[in-house]
PDB file of C-alpha atoms in Angstrom:
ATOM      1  CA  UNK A1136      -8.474   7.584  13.500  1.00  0.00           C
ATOM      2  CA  UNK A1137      -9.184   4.223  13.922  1.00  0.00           C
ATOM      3  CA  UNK A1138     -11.633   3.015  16.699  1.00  0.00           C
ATOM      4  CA  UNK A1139      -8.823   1.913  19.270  1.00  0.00           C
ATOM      5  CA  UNK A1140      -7.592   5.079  18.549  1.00  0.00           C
ATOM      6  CA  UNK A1141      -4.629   4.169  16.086  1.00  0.00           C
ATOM      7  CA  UNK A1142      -4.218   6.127  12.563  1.00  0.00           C
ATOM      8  CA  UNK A1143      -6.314   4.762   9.850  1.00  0.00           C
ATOM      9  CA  UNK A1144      -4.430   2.895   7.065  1.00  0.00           C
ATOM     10  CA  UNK A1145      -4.638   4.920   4.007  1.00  0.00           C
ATOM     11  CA  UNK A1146      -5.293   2.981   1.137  1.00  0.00           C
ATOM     12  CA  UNK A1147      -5.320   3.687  -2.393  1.00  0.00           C
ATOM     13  CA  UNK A1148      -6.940   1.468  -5.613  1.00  0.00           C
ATOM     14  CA  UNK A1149      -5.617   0.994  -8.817  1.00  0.00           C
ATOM     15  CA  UNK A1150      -7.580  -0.601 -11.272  1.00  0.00           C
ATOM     16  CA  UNK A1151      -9.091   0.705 -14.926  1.00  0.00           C
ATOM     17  CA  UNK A1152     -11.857  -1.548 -14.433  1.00  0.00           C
ATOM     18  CA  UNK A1153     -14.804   0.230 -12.674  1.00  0.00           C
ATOM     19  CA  UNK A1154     -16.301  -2.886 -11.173  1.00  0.00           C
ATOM     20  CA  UNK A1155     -12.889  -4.012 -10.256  1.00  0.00           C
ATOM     21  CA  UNK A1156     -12.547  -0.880  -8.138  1.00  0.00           C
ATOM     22  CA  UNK A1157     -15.902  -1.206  -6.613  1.00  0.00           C
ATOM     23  CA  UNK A1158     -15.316  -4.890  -5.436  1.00  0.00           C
ATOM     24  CA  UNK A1159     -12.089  -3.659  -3.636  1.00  0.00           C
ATOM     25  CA  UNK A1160     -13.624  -0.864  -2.044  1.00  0.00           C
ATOM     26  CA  UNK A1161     -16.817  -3.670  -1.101  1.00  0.00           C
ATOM     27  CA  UNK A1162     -14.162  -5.783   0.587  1.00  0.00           C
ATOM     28  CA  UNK A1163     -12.648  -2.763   2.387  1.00  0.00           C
ATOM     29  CA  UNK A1164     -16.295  -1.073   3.382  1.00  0.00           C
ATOM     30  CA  UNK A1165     -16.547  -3.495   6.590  1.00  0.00           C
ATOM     31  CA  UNK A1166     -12.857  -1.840   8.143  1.00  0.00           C
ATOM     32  CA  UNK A1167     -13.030   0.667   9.856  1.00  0.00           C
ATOM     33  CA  UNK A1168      -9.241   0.714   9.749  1.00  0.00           C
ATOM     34  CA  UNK A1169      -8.508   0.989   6.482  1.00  0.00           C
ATOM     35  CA  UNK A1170      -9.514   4.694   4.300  1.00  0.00           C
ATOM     36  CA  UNK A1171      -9.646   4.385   0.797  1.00  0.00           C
ATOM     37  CA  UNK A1172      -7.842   8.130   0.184  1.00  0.00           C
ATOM     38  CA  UNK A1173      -8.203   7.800  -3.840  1.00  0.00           C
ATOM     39  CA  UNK A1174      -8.710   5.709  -6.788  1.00  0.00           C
ATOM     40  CA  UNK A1175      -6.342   5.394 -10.617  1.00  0.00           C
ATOM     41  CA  UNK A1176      -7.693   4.139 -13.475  1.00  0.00           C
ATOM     42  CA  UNK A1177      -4.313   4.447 -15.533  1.00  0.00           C
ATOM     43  CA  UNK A1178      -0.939   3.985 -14.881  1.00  0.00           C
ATOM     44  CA  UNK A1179      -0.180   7.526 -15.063  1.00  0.00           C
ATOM     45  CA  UNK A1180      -3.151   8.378 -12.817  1.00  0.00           C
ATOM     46  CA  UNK A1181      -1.638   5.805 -10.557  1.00  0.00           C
ATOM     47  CA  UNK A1182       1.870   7.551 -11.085  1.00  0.00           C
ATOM     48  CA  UNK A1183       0.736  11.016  -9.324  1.00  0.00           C
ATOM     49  CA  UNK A1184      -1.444   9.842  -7.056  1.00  0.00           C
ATOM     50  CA  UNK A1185       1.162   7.814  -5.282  1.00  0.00           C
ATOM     51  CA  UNK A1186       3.226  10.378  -5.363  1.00  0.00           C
ATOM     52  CA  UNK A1187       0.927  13.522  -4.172  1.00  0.00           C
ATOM     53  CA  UNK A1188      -0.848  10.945  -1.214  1.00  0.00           C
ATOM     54  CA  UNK A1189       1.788   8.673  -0.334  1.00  0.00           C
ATOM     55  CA  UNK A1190      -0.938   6.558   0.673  1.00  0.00           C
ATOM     56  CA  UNK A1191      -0.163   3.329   3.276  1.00  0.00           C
ATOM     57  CA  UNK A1192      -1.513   0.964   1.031  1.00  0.00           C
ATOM     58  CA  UNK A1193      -1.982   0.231  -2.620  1.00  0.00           C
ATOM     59  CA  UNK A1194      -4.354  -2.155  -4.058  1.00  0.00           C
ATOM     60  CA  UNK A1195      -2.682  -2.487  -7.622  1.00  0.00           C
ATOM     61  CA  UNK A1196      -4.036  -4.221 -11.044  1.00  0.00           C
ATOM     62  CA  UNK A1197      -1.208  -5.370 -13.558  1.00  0.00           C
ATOM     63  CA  UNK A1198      -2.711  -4.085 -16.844  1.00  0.00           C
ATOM     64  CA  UNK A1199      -4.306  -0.784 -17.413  1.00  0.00           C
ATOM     65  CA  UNK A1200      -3.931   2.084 -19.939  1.00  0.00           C
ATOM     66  CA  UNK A1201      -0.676   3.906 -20.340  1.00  0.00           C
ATOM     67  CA  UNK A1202       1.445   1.080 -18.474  1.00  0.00           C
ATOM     68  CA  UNK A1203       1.552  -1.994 -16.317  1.00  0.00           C
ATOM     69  CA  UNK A1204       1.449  -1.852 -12.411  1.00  0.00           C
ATOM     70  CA  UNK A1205       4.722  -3.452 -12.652  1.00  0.00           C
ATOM     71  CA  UNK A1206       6.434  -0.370 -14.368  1.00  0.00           C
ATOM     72  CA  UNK A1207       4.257   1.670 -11.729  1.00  0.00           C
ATOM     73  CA  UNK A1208       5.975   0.222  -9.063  1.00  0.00           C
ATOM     74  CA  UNK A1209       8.825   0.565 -10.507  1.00  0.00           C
ATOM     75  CA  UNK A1210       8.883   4.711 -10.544  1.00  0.00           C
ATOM     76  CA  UNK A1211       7.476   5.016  -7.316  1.00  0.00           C
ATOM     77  CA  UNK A1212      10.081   7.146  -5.277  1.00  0.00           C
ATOM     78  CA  UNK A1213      10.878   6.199  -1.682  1.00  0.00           C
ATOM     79  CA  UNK A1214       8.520   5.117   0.657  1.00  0.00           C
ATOM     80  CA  UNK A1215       7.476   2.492  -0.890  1.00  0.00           C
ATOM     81  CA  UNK A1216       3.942   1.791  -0.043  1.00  0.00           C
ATOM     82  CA  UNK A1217       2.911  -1.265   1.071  1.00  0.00           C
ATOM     83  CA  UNK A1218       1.479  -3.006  -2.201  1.00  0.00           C
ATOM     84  CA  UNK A1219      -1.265  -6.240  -3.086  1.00  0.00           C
ATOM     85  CA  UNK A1220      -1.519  -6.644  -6.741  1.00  0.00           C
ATOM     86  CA  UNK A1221      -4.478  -7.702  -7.799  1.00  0.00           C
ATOM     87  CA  UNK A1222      -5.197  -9.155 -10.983  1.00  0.00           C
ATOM     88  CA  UNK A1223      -6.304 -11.801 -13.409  1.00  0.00           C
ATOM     89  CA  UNK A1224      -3.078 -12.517 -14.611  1.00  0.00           C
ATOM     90  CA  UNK A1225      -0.515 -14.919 -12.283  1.00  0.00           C
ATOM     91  CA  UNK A1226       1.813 -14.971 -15.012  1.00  0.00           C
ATOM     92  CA  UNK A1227       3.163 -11.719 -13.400  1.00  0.00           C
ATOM     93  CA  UNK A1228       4.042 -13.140  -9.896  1.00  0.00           C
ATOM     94  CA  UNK A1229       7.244 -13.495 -10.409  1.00  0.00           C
ATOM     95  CA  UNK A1230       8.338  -9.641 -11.500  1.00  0.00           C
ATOM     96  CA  UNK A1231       5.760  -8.641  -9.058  1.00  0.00           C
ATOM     97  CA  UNK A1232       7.564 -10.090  -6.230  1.00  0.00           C
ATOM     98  CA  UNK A1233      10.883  -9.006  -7.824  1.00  0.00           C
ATOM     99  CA  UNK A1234       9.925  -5.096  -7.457  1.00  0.00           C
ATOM    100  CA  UNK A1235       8.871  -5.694  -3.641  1.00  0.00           C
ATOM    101  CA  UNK A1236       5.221  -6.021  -3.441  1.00  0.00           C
ATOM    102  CA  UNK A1237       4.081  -7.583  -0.447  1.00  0.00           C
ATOM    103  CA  UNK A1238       0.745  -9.813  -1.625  1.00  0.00           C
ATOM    104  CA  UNK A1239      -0.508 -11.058  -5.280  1.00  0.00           C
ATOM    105  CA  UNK A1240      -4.032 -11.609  -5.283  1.00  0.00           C
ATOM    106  CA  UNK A1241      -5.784 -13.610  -8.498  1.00  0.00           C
ATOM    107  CA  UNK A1242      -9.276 -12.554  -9.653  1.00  0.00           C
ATOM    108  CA  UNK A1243     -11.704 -13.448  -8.674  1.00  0.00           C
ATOM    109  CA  UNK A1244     -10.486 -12.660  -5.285  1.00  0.00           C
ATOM    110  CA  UNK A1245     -11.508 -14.591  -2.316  1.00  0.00           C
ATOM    111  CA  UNK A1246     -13.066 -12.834  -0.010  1.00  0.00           C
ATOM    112  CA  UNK A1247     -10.982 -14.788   3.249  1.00  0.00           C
ATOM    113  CA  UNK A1248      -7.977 -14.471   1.114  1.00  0.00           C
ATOM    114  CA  UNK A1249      -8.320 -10.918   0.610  1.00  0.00           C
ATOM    115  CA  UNK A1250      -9.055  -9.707   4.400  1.00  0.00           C
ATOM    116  CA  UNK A1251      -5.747 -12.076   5.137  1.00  0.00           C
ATOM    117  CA  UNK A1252      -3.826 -10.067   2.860  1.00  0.00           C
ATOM    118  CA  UNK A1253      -5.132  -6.632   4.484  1.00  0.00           C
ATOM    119  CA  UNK A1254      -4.619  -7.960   7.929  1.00  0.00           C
ATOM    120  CA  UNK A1255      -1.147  -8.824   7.366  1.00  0.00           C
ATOM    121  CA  UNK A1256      -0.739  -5.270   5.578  1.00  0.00           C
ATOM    122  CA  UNK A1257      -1.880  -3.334   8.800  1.00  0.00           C
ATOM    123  CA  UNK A1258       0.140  -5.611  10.868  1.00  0.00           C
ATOM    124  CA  UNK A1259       3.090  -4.406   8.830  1.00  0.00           C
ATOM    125  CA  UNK A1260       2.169  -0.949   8.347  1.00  0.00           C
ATOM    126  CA  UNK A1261       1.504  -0.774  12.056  1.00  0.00           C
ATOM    127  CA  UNK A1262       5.204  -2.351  12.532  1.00  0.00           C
ATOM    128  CA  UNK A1263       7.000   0.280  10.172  1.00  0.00           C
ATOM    129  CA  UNK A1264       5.167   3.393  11.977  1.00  0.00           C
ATOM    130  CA  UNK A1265       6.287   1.876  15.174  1.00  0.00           C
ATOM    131  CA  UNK A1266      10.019   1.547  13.358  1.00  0.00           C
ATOM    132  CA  UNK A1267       9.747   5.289  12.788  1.00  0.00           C
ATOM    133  CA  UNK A1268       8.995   6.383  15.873  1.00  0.00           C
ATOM    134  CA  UNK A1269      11.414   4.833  17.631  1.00  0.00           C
ATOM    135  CA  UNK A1270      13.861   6.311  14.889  1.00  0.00           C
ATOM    136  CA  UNK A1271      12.733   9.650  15.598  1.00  0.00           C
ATOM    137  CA  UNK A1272      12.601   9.111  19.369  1.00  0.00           C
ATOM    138  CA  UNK A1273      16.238   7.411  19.042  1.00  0.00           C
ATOM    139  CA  UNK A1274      17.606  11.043  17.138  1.00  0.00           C
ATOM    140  CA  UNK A1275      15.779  12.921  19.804  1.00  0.00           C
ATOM    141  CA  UNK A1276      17.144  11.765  22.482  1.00  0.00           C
ATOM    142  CA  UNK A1277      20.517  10.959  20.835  1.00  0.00           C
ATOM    143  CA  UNK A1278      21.087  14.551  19.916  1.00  0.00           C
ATOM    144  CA  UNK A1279      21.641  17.640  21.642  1.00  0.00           C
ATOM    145  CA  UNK A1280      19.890  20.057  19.018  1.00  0.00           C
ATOM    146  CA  UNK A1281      22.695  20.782  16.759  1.00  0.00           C
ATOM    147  CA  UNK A1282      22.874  17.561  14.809  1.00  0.00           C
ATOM    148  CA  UNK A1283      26.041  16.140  17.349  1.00  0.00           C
ATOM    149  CA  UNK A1284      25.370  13.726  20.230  1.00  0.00           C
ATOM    150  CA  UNK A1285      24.523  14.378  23.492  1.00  0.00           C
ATOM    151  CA  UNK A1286      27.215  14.398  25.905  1.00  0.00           C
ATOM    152  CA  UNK A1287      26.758  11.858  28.477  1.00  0.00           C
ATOM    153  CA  UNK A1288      27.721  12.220  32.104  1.00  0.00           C
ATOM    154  CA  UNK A1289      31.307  10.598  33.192  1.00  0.00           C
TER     155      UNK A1289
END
């Protein structure tokens, strides 16, 4: 939990650069809202991760061994995660944004840039867990235990 008491965001990092990753998790060490759950190196690595932690976040790089983030992204079975590419290539913004992610970051990232990028993340991760609740709280209320809706009183 975070300090006011709100789940942490998990966060994943996807990078086959060692001092890639550990300049992401630098930028992340100051927020106490944000847990780094896991780190890829590959795109497969990336593949199962995603999969087996369903983390929050992903930090993702474009080009790495056995695919392209892009192709990652791609694969990834519903939910989506909430995704920032980050690499040193903006010739992929255009099919990054076309398979949903929600930031593209250009090494060398800016440091003001980057903690933009994860506030705006939270904000919308805090937004869709707020969207599920309701949803639950909606078929909860809205049903009477067997799936049908509750009668309501004439």
């Amino acid at each position: 939990m975070a300090e006011n008491g709100t789940p942490r965001v998990r966060a994943l990092i996807v990078d086959d650069e060692e001092l890639g990753r550990r300049m992401l998790r630098s930028l992340l060490a100051g927020d106490d809202d944000v847990q780094v759950v896991g780190e890829a190196a590959s795109a497969q690595e990336a593949r199962r991760k995603i999969n087996e932690q369903q983390p929050d976040l992903v930090f993702m790089d474009v080009e790495m061994p056995g695919g392209n983030g892009i192709e990652v992204l791609q694969d990834i079975e519903a939910p989506m995660p909430y995704v920032i590419l980050v690499t040193a290539h903006p010739e992929f913004a255009l099919p990054a944004f076309e398979v949903q992610v929600s930031d593209y970051l250009v090494k060398p990232v800016q440091r003001q840039r980057f903690l933009g990028s994860v506030m705006r993340a939270k904000q919308r991760i805090a937004e869709r867990r707020v969207a599920g609740l309701a949803r639950q709280i909606a078929g909860a209320v809205g049903s009477n235990g067997h799936g049908e809706a509750a009668e309501r009183p004439a």
